């Protein structure tokens, strides 16, 4: 491997252990597929500017979901349009006949967005196309018969998620059409039949539905359920973009759910368009999302590059009282990046104060019960990030109004972010906070409730003041090794 220069990935706000593009604009994760020991991460990419533009699929690979190697751009726009979000599968049995039985293909399924047709208003500018790779995902050939699903009906018709349905021996495609989900099936990834729709009158509808995903999870009690993820923009619980989920059943044709309440994968402002890997070892359900929000994404104060992904998270399902809850928690391998850091502690009346050289790439873990408490990160520049738990209202809040550079868009500090956390256990639960250059990810009770938020302090935070938790608090502090 060639030596990387010392300054590589050292720019201000550059994540040290989250994925971010080498340069220019990135949004959604795409084509998440594990194949022959490699996790592929494709992503919405505009290689010519730091704002959204004609979409390509950028590409990176990893063997552990944490250390990534950049690969050349995988998919370029063509006469049918830009390459919007989608997924990828390993067509093991060469059902598509795009490879051979000895060399079956990887197949990417994506939305074509035609920018010339869009302004004409005929609802025919988003169609679905496929491409295939015979060299393990490095280079891609578009299928000559594209589009494989045409469209003259929906202005928004995109983000295909395809997976293999073992029970019915069929490929399933999920597509979103504005305000609802549509499900299709295919024997060969090329001919698709429409099966069913879901959601016109269920769930949150404050904005357009995007980036669906659906998979089976088993609760610790052994109950099997299907979980449907739907990103929605705007209409998130704290403004702009967010991802809701439904717990229900899928019979090979239709998804049904009797869920009445709206549920959120993550309560923060910056966890969007998240989807999961196909074909992971042991069927682990690994989720990656874009740490961004369409309300202000093109204006964030980074230079030369823009956009980062969440940590890869393992999803699981638990049941509390009558309700199912989707947990999302950093993949196990993440803990290997921990190293020890020196933290000075002072216990003052009403405050436990922890100081270190910086919390730029750091993790703080402790146990607590649901009592009123406040955690304030601050620095010598006078910036502060305030996170709080409230027992009476059963809420977690995050206030970034004085957290540093915030002026780039009023929506960034419009309101304190609030998460509803009704079903935490009575006994002490874990609080885990992970900070990386321009982000904070909060995990309560191993991901039962999560909040992901961008934050741009003028200097790294050096101090954490904890109020209301007393001297009994015994946090562990870790530095997180950089992966770039
Ligand atoms: C979600 C999204 C998708 C679309 C892509 C375009 O953030 O709007 O619906 O495919 O981004 O870049």
XYZ file of C-alpha atoms and ligand atoms in Angstrom:
496
model
C 0.000 0.000 0.000
C 1.256 3.483 -0.786
C 2.060 5.701 2.179
C -0.613 8.274 2.821
C 0.535 11.814 3.503
C 0.427 12.910 7.139
C -2.210 15.557 6.355
C -4.573 13.052 4.698
C -8.065 13.417 6.182
C -6.856 16.054 8.652
C -8.957 18.960 7.340
C -11.131 20.809 9.809
C -14.283 18.761 10.601
C -12.969 15.742 8.690
C -14.343 12.585 10.376
C -11.507 10.407 11.682
C -13.394 7.121 11.834
C -16.606 7.703 9.895
C -16.705 7.272 6.153
C -16.485 10.476 4.111
C -15.653 10.879 0.405
C -12.099 11.725 -0.649
C -13.398 14.992 -2.030
C -16.625 16.684 -3.241
C -20.266 15.955 -2.503
C -21.766 12.760 -1.068
C -25.270 11.851 0.132
C -27.069 8.469 0.460
C -25.343 5.107 0.886
C -26.147 2.852 -2.099
C -25.626 -0.749 -3.193
C -24.655 -2.063 0.252
C -23.552 -5.604 -0.483
C -21.146 -8.060 1.113
C -19.369 -10.262 -1.381
C -16.326 -12.520 -1.099
C -15.076 -10.996 2.140
C -15.633 -7.402 1.038
C -18.201 -4.889 2.222
C -18.994 -2.593 -0.681
C -20.206 0.911 0.009
C -21.473 2.810 -3.009
C -22.835 6.274 -2.478
C -24.589 9.192 -4.156
C -21.678 11.205 -5.458
C -21.090 14.364 -7.454
C -17.394 14.350 -8.351
C -17.311 17.923 -9.686
C -18.551 20.024 -6.781
C -19.243 20.165 -3.050
C -22.983 20.573 -3.621
C -25.509 18.101 -5.059
C -25.368 17.721 -8.856
C -25.610 15.031 -11.562
C -25.484 11.878 -9.496
C -22.924 9.108 -9.868
C -22.240 6.127 -7.620
C -18.974 6.587 -5.727
C -17.415 3.409 -4.377
C -15.402 2.243 -1.371
C -14.549 -1.196 0.031
C -13.768 -2.558 3.481
C -13.188 -5.874 5.205
C -14.396 -4.644 8.615
C -16.847 -1.787 7.836
C -14.464 0.689 9.480
C -11.299 0.925 7.397
C -12.302 1.918 3.871
C -10.379 1.998 0.629
C -11.546 4.323 -2.130
C -12.301 2.881 -5.566
C -13.003 4.605 -8.875
C -16.503 5.938 -9.529
C -18.678 2.895 -10.273
C -21.629 4.346 -12.208
C -21.811 7.467 -14.357
C -24.912 9.268 -15.631
C -25.900 8.385 -19.214
C -28.580 9.223 -21.796
C -31.315 7.895 -19.485
C -30.337 10.232 -16.665
C -28.495 10.636 -13.399
C -27.848 7.570 -11.247
C -29.979 7.936 -8.123
C -30.079 5.682 -5.064
C -30.484 1.920 -5.148
C -29.110 -1.412 -4.012
C -26.951 -4.333 -5.151
C -27.237 -8.115 -4.974
C -25.097 -11.134 -5.743
C -26.976 -13.086 -8.412
C -25.516 -16.395 -7.268
C -27.560 -18.539 -9.652
C -27.058 -16.177 -12.589
C -30.840 -15.743 -12.845
C -30.240 -12.570 -14.870
C -27.944 -14.364 -17.323
C -25.747 -11.286 -17.154
C -22.854 -13.490 -16.030
C -22.241 -17.202 -16.392
C -22.885 -20.006 -13.932
C -19.145 -20.111 -13.223
C -18.941 -16.339 -12.909
C -22.263 -15.071 -11.615
C -22.630 -11.293 -11.559
C -23.113 -8.660 -8.935
C -26.142 -6.646 -10.042
C -26.823 -3.041 -9.076
C -30.401 -1.758 -9.257
C -30.832 2.022 -9.258
C -33.113 4.855 -10.289
C -32.509 6.793 -13.469
C -33.477 10.436 -13.012
C -33.844 12.273 -16.307
C -33.216 16.004 -15.650
C -34.486 16.993 -19.127
C -37.835 15.266 -18.794
C -38.416 16.377 -15.199
C -39.432 20.003 -15.914
C -41.987 18.881 -18.535
C -44.154 17.516 -15.723
C -45.199 14.241 -17.362
C -44.255 12.056 -14.388
C -41.982 9.961 -16.593
C -38.542 11.113 -15.494
C -37.764 8.437 -12.873
C -37.319 4.859 -14.066
C -35.363 1.870 -12.780
C -32.202 0.522 -14.360
C -29.666 -2.180 -13.649
C -25.938 -2.685 -14.175
C -23.725 -5.696 -13.579
C -20.174 -6.414 -12.551
C -18.179 -9.516 -13.409
C -15.051 -8.474 -11.525
C -16.343 -8.398 -7.965
C -17.768 -4.888 -8.102
C -14.862 -2.887 -9.456
C -16.213 -2.143 -12.926
C -19.815 -2.056 -14.078
C -21.653 -2.488 -17.350
C -25.149 -1.053 -17.754
C -27.764 -3.530 -18.964
C -28.588 -2.818 -22.615
C -32.352 -3.159 -22.107
C -32.688 -0.382 -19.490
C -34.973 0.764 -18.026
C -36.248 -2.464 -16.491
C -39.183 -0.603 -14.909
C -40.595 2.296 -16.859
C -42.856 4.922 -15.323
C -45.453 7.357 -16.600
C -47.421 7.710 -13.412
C -45.359 8.989 -10.496
C -43.305 12.174 -10.174
C -41.362 10.487 -7.379
C -40.626 6.851 -8.138
C -37.299 5.706 -6.865
C -34.677 4.108 -4.639
C -35.091 0.383 -5.445
C -34.099 -2.016 -2.704
C -33.792 -5.573 -4.003
C -33.310 -8.747 -1.975
C -33.721 -12.477 -2.525
C -36.885 -13.943 -0.970
C -35.856 -17.461 0.021
C -39.391 -18.759 0.751
C -40.867 -17.867 -2.625
C -37.600 -18.143 -4.607
C -38.018 -14.728 -6.116
C -36.337 -11.363 -6.187
C -38.281 -8.668 -4.358
C -37.974 -4.983 -5.178
C -39.210 -2.185 -2.938
C -39.812 1.170 -4.575
C -41.250 4.356 -3.181
C -43.816 6.334 -5.130
C -44.246 9.682 -3.388
C -46.491 8.786 -0.482
C -46.343 4.992 -0.504
C -44.298 1.857 -0.995
C -44.714 -0.484 -3.962
C -43.502 -4.082 -3.968
C -42.473 -5.964 -7.134
C -41.149 -9.456 -7.798
C -38.937 -10.954 -10.467
C -37.432 -14.313 -11.399
C -34.376 -12.716 -13.045
C -33.885 -9.069 -11.956
C -35.013 -7.937 -15.427
C -38.754 -8.662 -15.715
C -40.661 -7.223 -12.793
C -44.286 -7.753 -11.720
C -46.085 -5.347 -9.425
C -47.416 -7.182 -6.353
C -48.760 -4.741 -3.786
C -48.543 -1.356 -2.141
C -48.333 -0.118 1.430
C -48.616 3.036 3.431
C -50.827 5.594 1.685
C -52.697 5.933 4.976
C -50.122 4.700 7.490
C -47.107 6.309 9.103
C -45.711 9.815 8.807
C -46.505 11.772 5.642
C -44.913 15.159 6.263
C -42.815 14.742 3.128
C -41.935 12.442 0.271
C -41.097 8.782 0.984
C -37.573 7.735 0.005
C -35.041 4.913 0.366
C -37.118 1.904 1.498
C -35.678 -1.249 3.017
C -37.307 -4.351 4.472
C -35.942 -7.370 6.330
C -36.751 -9.980 8.911
C -35.611 -9.732 12.539
C -36.219 -12.055 15.472
C -36.858 -10.711 18.980
C -34.909 -12.185 21.937
C -38.121 -14.111 22.738
C -37.939 -15.775 19.330
C -40.711 -13.871 17.586
C -40.062 -13.213 13.908
C -41.215 -9.913 12.400
C -40.525 -7.890 9.280
C -39.254 -4.341 9.610
C -39.814 -1.740 6.913
C -37.636 1.389 6.818
C -38.893 4.492 5.027
C -36.931 7.710 4.892
C -39.072 10.818 4.754
C -38.168 14.353 3.765
C -39.275 16.716 5.192
C -41.398 15.629 8.159
C -38.759 14.258 10.560
C -39.432 14.546 14.309
C -36.873 17.355 14.674
C -37.294 18.976 11.273
C -36.323 17.997 7.744
C -35.098 14.500 6.949
C -35.511 11.377 9.101
C -36.261 7.666 8.817
C -39.394 5.998 10.126
C -39.984 2.291 10.528
C -42.897 -0.109 10.628
C -42.951 -3.535 12.266
C -45.217 -6.054 10.564
C -45.381 -9.113 8.343
C -44.558 -9.976 4.753
C -46.119 -12.966 3.009
C -44.165 -12.861 -0.243
C -46.704 -10.456 -1.759
C -47.683 -7.721 0.671
C -46.328 -6.029 3.761
C -48.906 -5.414 6.489
C -48.603 -3.752 9.866
C -51.105 -2.891 12.561
C -48.747 -0.292 14.010
C -50.568 2.953 14.696
C -47.845 5.148 16.165
C -45.079 6.679 14.064
C -41.664 5.234 14.938
C -38.237 6.678 14.182
C -35.011 4.791 13.602
C -33.068 7.708 15.070
C -34.385 10.917 16.617
C -31.530 13.207 15.590
C -31.509 15.584 12.665
C -28.691 13.808 10.844
C -29.460 10.201 10.110
C -31.045 9.862 6.692
C -31.505 7.475 3.757
C -30.188 4.590 5.859
C -30.397 1.085 4.398
C -28.881 -2.318 5.200
C -26.422 -4.749 3.642
C -27.414 -7.687 1.485
C -25.733 -11.102 2.017
C -23.850 -10.335 5.262
C -22.137 -13.202 7.095
C -24.526 -14.819 9.632
C -27.337 -12.622 8.339
C -26.257 -9.721 10.571
C -28.416 -6.708 9.695
C -25.918 -3.886 9.209
C -27.254 -0.393 8.600
C -25.456 2.705 7.320
C -27.072 6.108 6.823
C -26.009 9.481 5.529
C -25.255 11.912 8.390
C -27.075 14.774 6.784
C -30.343 16.641 6.482
C -31.690 18.137 3.270
C -32.676 21.282 5.232
C -29.051 22.463 5.302
C -26.832 19.750 3.787
C -25.351 21.878 0.957
C -24.277 24.605 3.379
C -22.359 22.801 6.114
C -18.963 24.423 6.814
C -16.589 21.831 5.370
C -14.124 22.582 2.636
C -13.223 20.466 -0.393
C -15.551 17.611 0.619
C -19.026 17.401 2.033
C -20.982 14.554 3.627
C -20.280 11.620 5.933
C -21.940 8.332 6.845
C -23.108 7.194 10.299
C -21.158 4.457 11.987
C -22.206 1.065 10.654
C -24.843 -0.198 13.079
C -26.243 -3.617 13.812
C -30.040 -3.596 13.906
C -32.065 -5.745 16.271
C -35.653 -5.873 17.423
C -36.927 -5.890 20.984
C -40.340 -5.874 22.524
C -41.286 -3.556 25.346
C -44.833 -3.822 26.685
C -47.042 -3.892 23.653
C -44.629 -2.191 21.339
C -41.713 -3.369 19.189
C -38.600 -1.266 19.105
C -35.820 -1.278 16.554
C -32.404 -0.966 18.176
C -29.370 0.279 16.288
C -25.936 -0.048 17.835
C -22.398 0.295 16.447
C -21.073 -2.962 14.969
C -18.913 -4.948 17.411
C -15.699 -4.308 15.500
C -15.984 -0.614 16.323
C -14.798 -1.208 19.926
C -11.428 -2.321 18.525
C -10.696 1.289 17.591
C -10.710 2.331 21.249
C -7.577 3.499 22.992
C -7.089 4.981 26.422
C -6.988 8.706 27.023
C -6.113 10.697 30.112
C -9.061 12.517 31.645
C -8.846 14.760 34.694
C -11.830 14.594 37.012
C -13.037 17.180 39.487
C -16.151 16.795 41.612
C -17.639 20.190 42.403
C -20.936 20.890 44.146
C -23.566 19.674 41.697
C -21.117 19.086 38.878
C -18.683 16.381 37.830
C -16.145 17.904 35.479
C -13.992 15.877 33.109
C -11.204 17.482 31.113
C -8.939 16.102 28.432
C -6.822 17.439 25.568
C -9.776 17.054 23.199
C -12.904 15.052 22.529
C -12.428 15.295 18.768
C -12.492 11.520 18.181
C -13.764 10.035 21.395
C -16.267 7.841 23.121
C -17.833 8.169 26.570
C -19.730 5.286 28.142
C -21.490 5.050 31.490
C -24.519 3.614 33.223
C -27.330 5.620 34.708
C -31.018 5.474 35.480
C -33.585 7.814 34.006
C -33.168 10.866 36.254
C -32.856 14.547 35.329
C -29.305 15.174 34.195
C -27.333 17.283 31.811
C -24.067 16.680 29.962
C -22.359 19.767 28.576
C -19.410 19.567 26.200
C -17.493 22.839 25.951
C -14.227 24.388 24.804
C -12.106 27.526 25.273
C -13.880 29.208 22.341
C -17.053 29.319 24.444
C -18.915 26.712 22.376
C -21.179 24.278 24.169
C -23.215 21.269 23.215
C -25.910 20.437 25.728
C -27.424 16.974 26.023
C -30.034 16.245 28.688
C -32.289 13.522 30.056
C -35.644 14.386 31.636
C -37.316 11.794 33.822
C -40.793 13.281 34.024
C -41.313 13.822 30.316
C -39.189 10.764 29.412
C -37.180 12.688 26.880
C -33.628 13.043 25.662
C -32.674 16.442 24.248
C -29.777 17.896 22.317
C -29.186 21.618 22.016
C -26.566 22.727 19.500
C -27.610 26.394 19.359
C -24.290 27.554 20.869
C -22.165 24.686 19.588
C -19.847 26.639 17.272
C -20.423 27.346 13.580
C -24.190 27.366 13.215
C -24.981 30.436 11.116
C -24.899 28.707 7.695
C -28.626 27.982 7.867
C -31.321 29.027 10.373
C -32.822 25.523 10.398
C -29.605 24.167 11.926
C -30.377 25.701 15.309
C -34.098 26.259 14.916
C -35.033 24.083 17.888
C -33.686 21.831 20.584
C -33.807 18.256 19.319
C -36.120 16.033 21.359
C -36.377 12.238 21.488
C -39.212 10.403 23.179
C -37.806 7.565 25.278
C -40.830 5.954 26.956
C -39.677 2.364 27.402
C -36.271 2.497 29.103
C -35.715 -0.156 31.779
C -36.007 0.674 35.499
C -32.517 -0.648 36.182
C -29.410 1.281 35.098
C -28.944 1.366 31.349
C -25.948 2.280 29.224
C -25.393 5.730 27.729
C -22.859 5.804 24.922
C -21.741 9.017 23.217
C -19.503 8.917 20.171
C -17.931 12.129 18.888
C -16.026 12.498 15.635
C -14.900 15.930 14.368
C -18.353 17.136 13.277
C -20.805 14.625 14.687
C -22.212 13.162 17.857
C -24.076 9.851 18.029
C -25.981 9.010 21.225
C -27.073 5.480 22.101
C -29.318 4.793 25.100
C -29.679 1.222 26.353
C -27.608 -0.311 23.563
C -29.376 1.520 20.810
C -32.975 1.325 22.019
C -33.042 5.067 21.431
C -30.505 6.904 19.305
C -29.838 10.469 18.299
C -27.370 11.487 15.603
C -26.468 15.094 15.065
C -23.904 17.147 13.191
C -22.094 19.785 15.232
C -19.303 22.132 14.153
C -17.411 23.479 17.199
C -14.823 26.163 16.419
C -12.272 24.075 18.310
C -12.605 20.527 19.581
C -14.451 20.189 22.885
C -12.101 19.666 25.844
C -14.458 19.625 28.805
C -17.494 17.576 29.778
C -19.546 18.835 32.715
C -22.150 16.474 34.087
C -24.898 17.943 36.244
C -27.390 16.066 38.358
C -25.776 12.666 38.263
C -23.668 12.930 41.405
C -20.252 11.598 42.218
C -21.408 8.035 41.677
C -21.033 8.444 37.951
C -18.126 6.341 36.638
C -17.754 7.027 32.937
C -15.187 5.307 30.745
C -13.438 7.593 28.284
C -11.809 6.360 25.106
C -9.974 7.961 22.262
C -10.963 6.449 18.946
C -8.116 5.601 16.612
C -8.259 7.230 13.228
C -8.867 4.890 10.321
C -7.656 7.068 7.467
C -32.502 10.721 -0.628
C -32.579 11.015 -2.123
C -33.121 9.817 -2.878
C -32.556 10.017 -4.253
C -31.200 10.614 -3.954
C -30.726 11.603 -4.969
O -31.605 11.547 0.048
O -33.370 12.166 -2.341
O -34.517 9.699 -2.856
O -32.458 8.818 -4.957
O -31.293 11.237 -2.696
O -29.400 11.982 -4.731
